Amino acid sequence: MLASFVTAGKETAKLLAFKTVKIDTQKHGWAFITLAILFAWLAGLGRYWDHPSAADWQYWGLGSVAYIFVLTTILYLVIWPLKPKRWDWVAILIFIGLTSPLAWLYAIPVERFLPAQTAKMLNINFLAIVALWRVILYVLFLMRYAGLRGLRLTAAIFMPLVLIIIGLSMLNLEHAIFEVMAGIEQERSEIEDIHDRNYGTIVLLSVLSFLSLPIWIFIYVLAIIQSRK
């Protein structure tokens, strides 16, 4: 049992370092699943531990745990028609969960020892770094595990991202997510300009996603047709 967790921990470190990993769900499956959920739970605790008005379930880290299950299902359903070489729901869940330690950056209480404006900007930079890091890991996962290339890889990268951004916009959650992840409270003070400028970037991404959706649907359909030839 302990050996399985050690193996899972080593593979997690390799994954986060962009190295090729071997997720043996047959021999060490429960160790990988346990670590994936544990990492997501800790990320949820860290994200909300000093938030002034979070709900109890958010303080308990349950939101992040639910998130990895929802995202796993979305990715599984969207990419499955592209006929990847390997595409297992459990393996996707493990991959997403094992990237959760990146979100621990949000738990660093920089606002406790830095000026407010500097701390908010640093948290925003953390958000950008984690997002880019995860996208790169996702692309490598699609190439190494799913074996996707060319048009199918392009569709598998952008179609889920566009759908997620549009979904958040329709649910009006992108504002709340930005507030929490960037460590910005509802009260506006000297950081108002930083908030507006960076939140404007999220709004721009939402608009671009809406406008480009027909293009990505067309590419997605072409990729499905290609995968069946």
JSON list of N, CA and C in Angstrom, two decimals, residues 40-69:
[
{"chain": "A", "resi": 40, "resn": "ALA", "atom": "N", "xyz": [-6.83, 17.72, -4.79]},
{"chain": "A", "resi": 40, "resn": "ALA", "atom": "CA", "xyz": [-7.90, 18.65, -5.14]},
{"chain": "A", "resi": 40, "resn": "ALA", "atom": "C", "xyz": [-8.55, 19.22, -3.88]},
{"chain": "A", "resi": 41, "resn": "TRP", "atom": "N", "xyz": [-8.74, 18.38, -2.88]},
{"chain": "A", "resi": 41, "resn": "TRP", "atom": "CA", "xyz": [-9.35, 18.82, -1.62]},
{"chain": "A", "resi": 41, "resn": "TRP", "atom": "C", "xyz": [-8.45, 19.86, -0.93]},
{"chain": "A", "resi": 42, "resn": "LEU", "atom": "N", "xyz": [-7.15, 19.61, -0.89]},
{"chain": "A", "resi": 42, "resn": "LEU", "atom": "CA", "xyz": [-6.22, 20.56, -0.28]},
{"chain": "A", "resi": 42, "resn": "LEU", "atom": "C", "xyz": [-6.20, 21.88, -1.04]},
{"chain": "A", "resi": 43, "resn": "ALA", "atom": "N", "xyz": [-6.30, 21.79, -2.38]},
{"chain": "A", "resi": 43, "resn": "ALA", "atom": "CA", "xyz": [-6.35, 23.01, -3.18]},
{"chain": "A", "resi": 43, "resn": "ALA", "atom": "C", "xyz": [-7.60, 23.82, -2.84]},
{"chain": "A", "resi": 44, "resn": "GLY", "atom": "N", "xyz": [-8.72, 23.12, -2.64]},
{"chain": "A", "resi": 44, "resn": "GLY", "atom": "CA", "xyz": [-9.95, 23.80, -2.27]},
{"chain": "A", "resi": 44, "resn": "GLY", "atom": "C", "xyz": [-9.86, 24.46, -0.90]},
{"chain": "A", "resi": 45, "resn": "LEU", "atom": "N", "xyz": [-9.24, 23.76, 0.04]},
{"chain": "A", "resi": 45, "resn": "LEU", "atom": "CA", "xyz": [-9.04, 24.34, 1.37]},
{"chain": "A", "resi": 45, "resn": "LEU", "atom": "C", "xyz": [-8.17, 25.59, 1.29]},
{"chain": "A", "resi": 46, "resn": "GLY", "atom": "N", "xyz": [-7.10, 25.49, 0.52]},
{"chain": "A", "resi": 46, "resn": "GLY", "atom": "CA", "xyz": [-6.18, 26.62, 0.40]},
{"chain": "A", "resi": 46, "resn": "GLY", "atom": "C", "xyz": [-6.78, 27.82, -0.30]},
{"chain": "A", "resi": 47, "resn": "ARG", "atom": "N", "xyz": [-7.66, 27.55, -1.25]},
{"chain": "A", "resi": 47, "resn": "ARG", "atom": "CA", "xyz": [-8.25, 28.64, -2.03]},
{"chain": "A", "resi": 47, "resn": "ARG", "atom": "C", "xyz": [-9.18, 29.49, -1.17]},
{"chain": "A", "resi": 48, "resn": "TYR", "atom": "N", "xyz": [-9.86, 28.88, -0.21]},
{"chain": "A", "resi": 48, "resn": "TYR", "atom": "CA", "xyz": [-10.89, 29.60, 0.54]},
{"chain": "A", "resi": 48, "resn": "TYR", "atom": "C", "xyz": [-10.57, 29.80, 2.02]},
{"chain": "A", "resi": 49, "resn": "TRP", "atom": "N", "xyz": [-9.42, 29.36, 2.49]},
{"chain": "A", "resi": 49, "resn": "TRP", "atom": "CA", "xyz": [-9.18, 29.35, 3.94]},
{"chain": "A", "resi": 49, "resn": "TRP", "atom": "C", "xyz": [-9.24, 30.74, 4.56]},
{"chain": "A", "resi": 50, "resn": "ASP", "atom": "N", "xyz": [-8.85, 31.79, 3.79]},
{"chain": "A", "resi": 50, "resn": "ASP", "atom": "CA", "xyz": [-8.89, 33.14, 4.35]},
{"chain": "A", "resi": 50, "resn": "ASP", "atom": "C", "xyz": [-9.92, 34.02, 3.65]},
{"chain": "A", "resi": 51, "resn": "HIS", "atom": "N", "xyz": [-10.86, 33.38, 2.93]},
{"chain": "A", "resi": 51, "resn": "HIS", "atom": "CA", "xyz": [-11.91, 34.14, 2.25]},
{"chain": "A", "resi": 51, "resn": "HIS", "atom": "C", "xyz": [-12.94, 34.60, 3.27]},
{"chain": "A", "resi": 52, "resn": "PRO", "atom": "N", "xyz": [-13.34, 35.87, 3.26]},
{"chain": "A", "resi": 52, "resn": "PRO", "atom": "CA", "xyz": [-14.20, 36.40, 4.32]},
{"chain": "A", "resi": 52, "resn": "PRO", "atom": "C", "xyz": [-15.66, 35.96, 4.26]},
{"chain": "A", "resi": 53, "resn": "SER", "atom": "N", "xyz": [-16.14, 35.50, 3.08]},
{"chain": "A", "resi": 53, "resn": "SER", "atom": "CA", "xyz": [-17.57, 35.22, 2.98]},
{"chain": "A", "resi": 53, "resn": "SER", "atom": "C", "xyz": [-17.89, 33.94, 2.20]},
{"chain": "A", "resi": 54, "resn": "ALA", "atom": "N", "xyz": [-17.00, 32.97, 2.24]},
{"chain": "A", "resi": 54, "resn": "ALA", "atom": "CA", "xyz": [-17.24, 31.71, 1.53]},
{"chain": "A", "resi": 54, "resn": "ALA", "atom": "C", "xyz": [-18.25, 30.87, 2.29]},
{"chain": "A", "resi": 55, "resn": "ALA", "atom": "N", "xyz": [-18.94, 30.00, 1.56]},
{"chain": "A", "resi": 55, "resn": "ALA", "atom": "CA", "xyz": [-19.88, 29.07, 2.18]},
{"chain": "A", "resi": 55, "resn": "ALA", "atom": "C", "xyz": [-19.12, 27.95, 2.87]},
{"chain": "A", "resi": 56, "resn": "ASP", "atom": "N", "xyz": [-19.81, 27.23, 3.76]},
{"chain": "A", "resi": 56, "resn": "ASP", "atom": "CA", "xyz": [-19.14, 26.16, 4.50]},
{"chain": "A", "resi": 56, "resn": "ASP", "atom": "C", "xyz": [-18.54, 25.11, 3.59]},
{"chain": "A", "resi": 57, "resn": "TRP", "atom": "N", "xyz": [-19.29, 24.72, 2.55]},
{"chain": "A", "resi": 57, "resn": "TRP", "atom": "CA", "xyz": [-18.79, 23.67, 1.65]},
{"chain": "A", "resi": 57, "resn": "TRP", "atom": "C", "xyz": [-17.54, 24.14, 0.91]},
{"chain": "A", "resi": 58, "resn": "GLN", "atom": "N", "xyz": [-17.40, 25.47, 0.72]},
{"chain": "A", "resi": 58, "resn": "GLN", "atom": "CA", "xyz": [-16.19, 25.99, 0.08]},
{"chain": "A", "resi": 58, "resn": "GLN", "atom": "C", "xyz": [-15.02, 25.96, 1.05]},
{"chain": "A", "resi": 59, "resn": "TYR", "atom": "N", "xyz": [-15.27, 26.33, 2.32]},
{"chain": "A", "resi": 59, "resn": "TYR", "atom": "CA", "xyz": [-14.21, 26.24, 3.33]},
{"chain": "A", "resi": 59, "resn": "TYR", "atom": "C", "xyz": [-13.73, 24.80, 3.48]},
{"chain": "A", "resi": 60, "resn": "TRP", "atom": "N", "xyz": [-14.61, 23.86, 3.30]},
{"chain": "A", "resi": 60, "resn": "TRP", "atom": "CA", "xyz": [-14.25, 22.44, 3.46]},
{"chain": "A", "resi": 60, "resn": "TRP", "atom": "C", "xyz": [-13.55, 21.88, 2.22]},
{"chain": "A", "resi": 61, "resn": "GLY", "atom": "N", "xyz": [-13.41, 22.66, 1.17]},
{"chain": "A", "resi": 61, "resn": "GLY", "atom": "CA", "xyz": [-12.71, 22.21, -0.02]},
{"chain": "A", "resi": 61, "resn": "GLY", "atom": "C", "xyz": [-13.51, 21.32, -0.94]},
{"chain": "A", "resi": 62, "resn": "LEU", "atom": "N", "xyz": [-14.83, 21.23, -0.72]},
{"chain": "A", "resi": 62, "resn": "LEU", "atom": "CA", "xyz": [-15.64, 20.31, -1.51]},
{"chain": "A", "resi": 62, "resn": "LEU", "atom": "C", "xyz": [-15.83, 20.79, -2.95]},
{"chain": "A", "resi": 63, "resn": "GLY", "atom": "N", "xyz": [-15.76, 22.10, -3.15]},
{"chain": "A", "resi": 63, "resn": "GLY", "atom": "CA", "xyz": [-15.94, 22.64, -4.49]},
{"chain": "A", "resi": 63, "resn": "GLY", "atom": "C", "xyz": [-14.87, 22.15, -5.45]},
{"chain": "A", "resi": 64, "resn": "SER", "atom": "N", "xyz": [-13.63, 22.12, -5.00]},
{"chain": "A", "resi": 64, "resn": "SER", "atom": "CA", "xyz": [-12.54, 21.67, -5.86]},
{"chain": "A", "resi": 64, "resn": "SER", "atom": "C", "xyz": [-12.63, 20.18, -6.16]},
{"chain": "A", "resi": 65, "resn": "VAL", "atom": "N", "xyz": [-13.11, 19.41, -5.19]},
{"chain": "A", "resi": 65, "resn": "VAL", "atom": "CA", "xyz": [-13.29, 17.98, -5.41]},
{"chain": "A", "resi": 65, "resn": "VAL", "atom": "C", "xyz": [-14.38, 17.74, -6.46]},
{"chain": "A", "resi": 66, "resn": "ALA", "atom": "N", "xyz": [-15.49, 18.46, -6.33]},
{"chain": "A", "resi": 66, "resn": "ALA", "atom": "CA", "xyz": [-16.56, 18.34, -7.33]},
{"chain": "A", "resi": 66, "resn": "ALA", "atom": "C", "xyz": [-16.08, 18.79, -8.70]},
{"chain": "A", "resi": 67, "resn": "TYR", "atom": "N", "xyz": [-15.25, 19.82, -8.71]},
{"chain": "A", "resi": 67, "resn": "TYR", "atom": "CA", "xyz": [-14.75, 20.37, -9.97]},
{"chain": "A", "resi": 67, "resn": "TYR", "atom": "C", "xyz": [-14.01, 19.33, -10.80]},
{"chain": "A", "resi": 68, "resn": "ILE", "atom": "N", "xyz": [-13.15, 18.53, -10.17]},
{"chain": "A", "resi": 68, "resn": "ILE", "atom": "CA", "xyz": [-12.36, 17.57, -10.97]},
{"chain": "A", "resi": 68, "resn": "ILE", "atom": "C", "xyz": [-13.25, 16.48, -11.56]},
{"chain": "A", "resi": 69, "resn": "PHE", "atom": "N", "xyz": [-14.35, 16.13, -10.87]},
{"chain": "A", "resi": 69, "resn": "PHE", "atom": "CA", "xyz": [-15.27, 15.13, -11.42]},
{"chain": "A", "resi": 69, "resn": "PHE", "atom": "C", "xyz": [-16.06, 15.71, -12.60]}
]
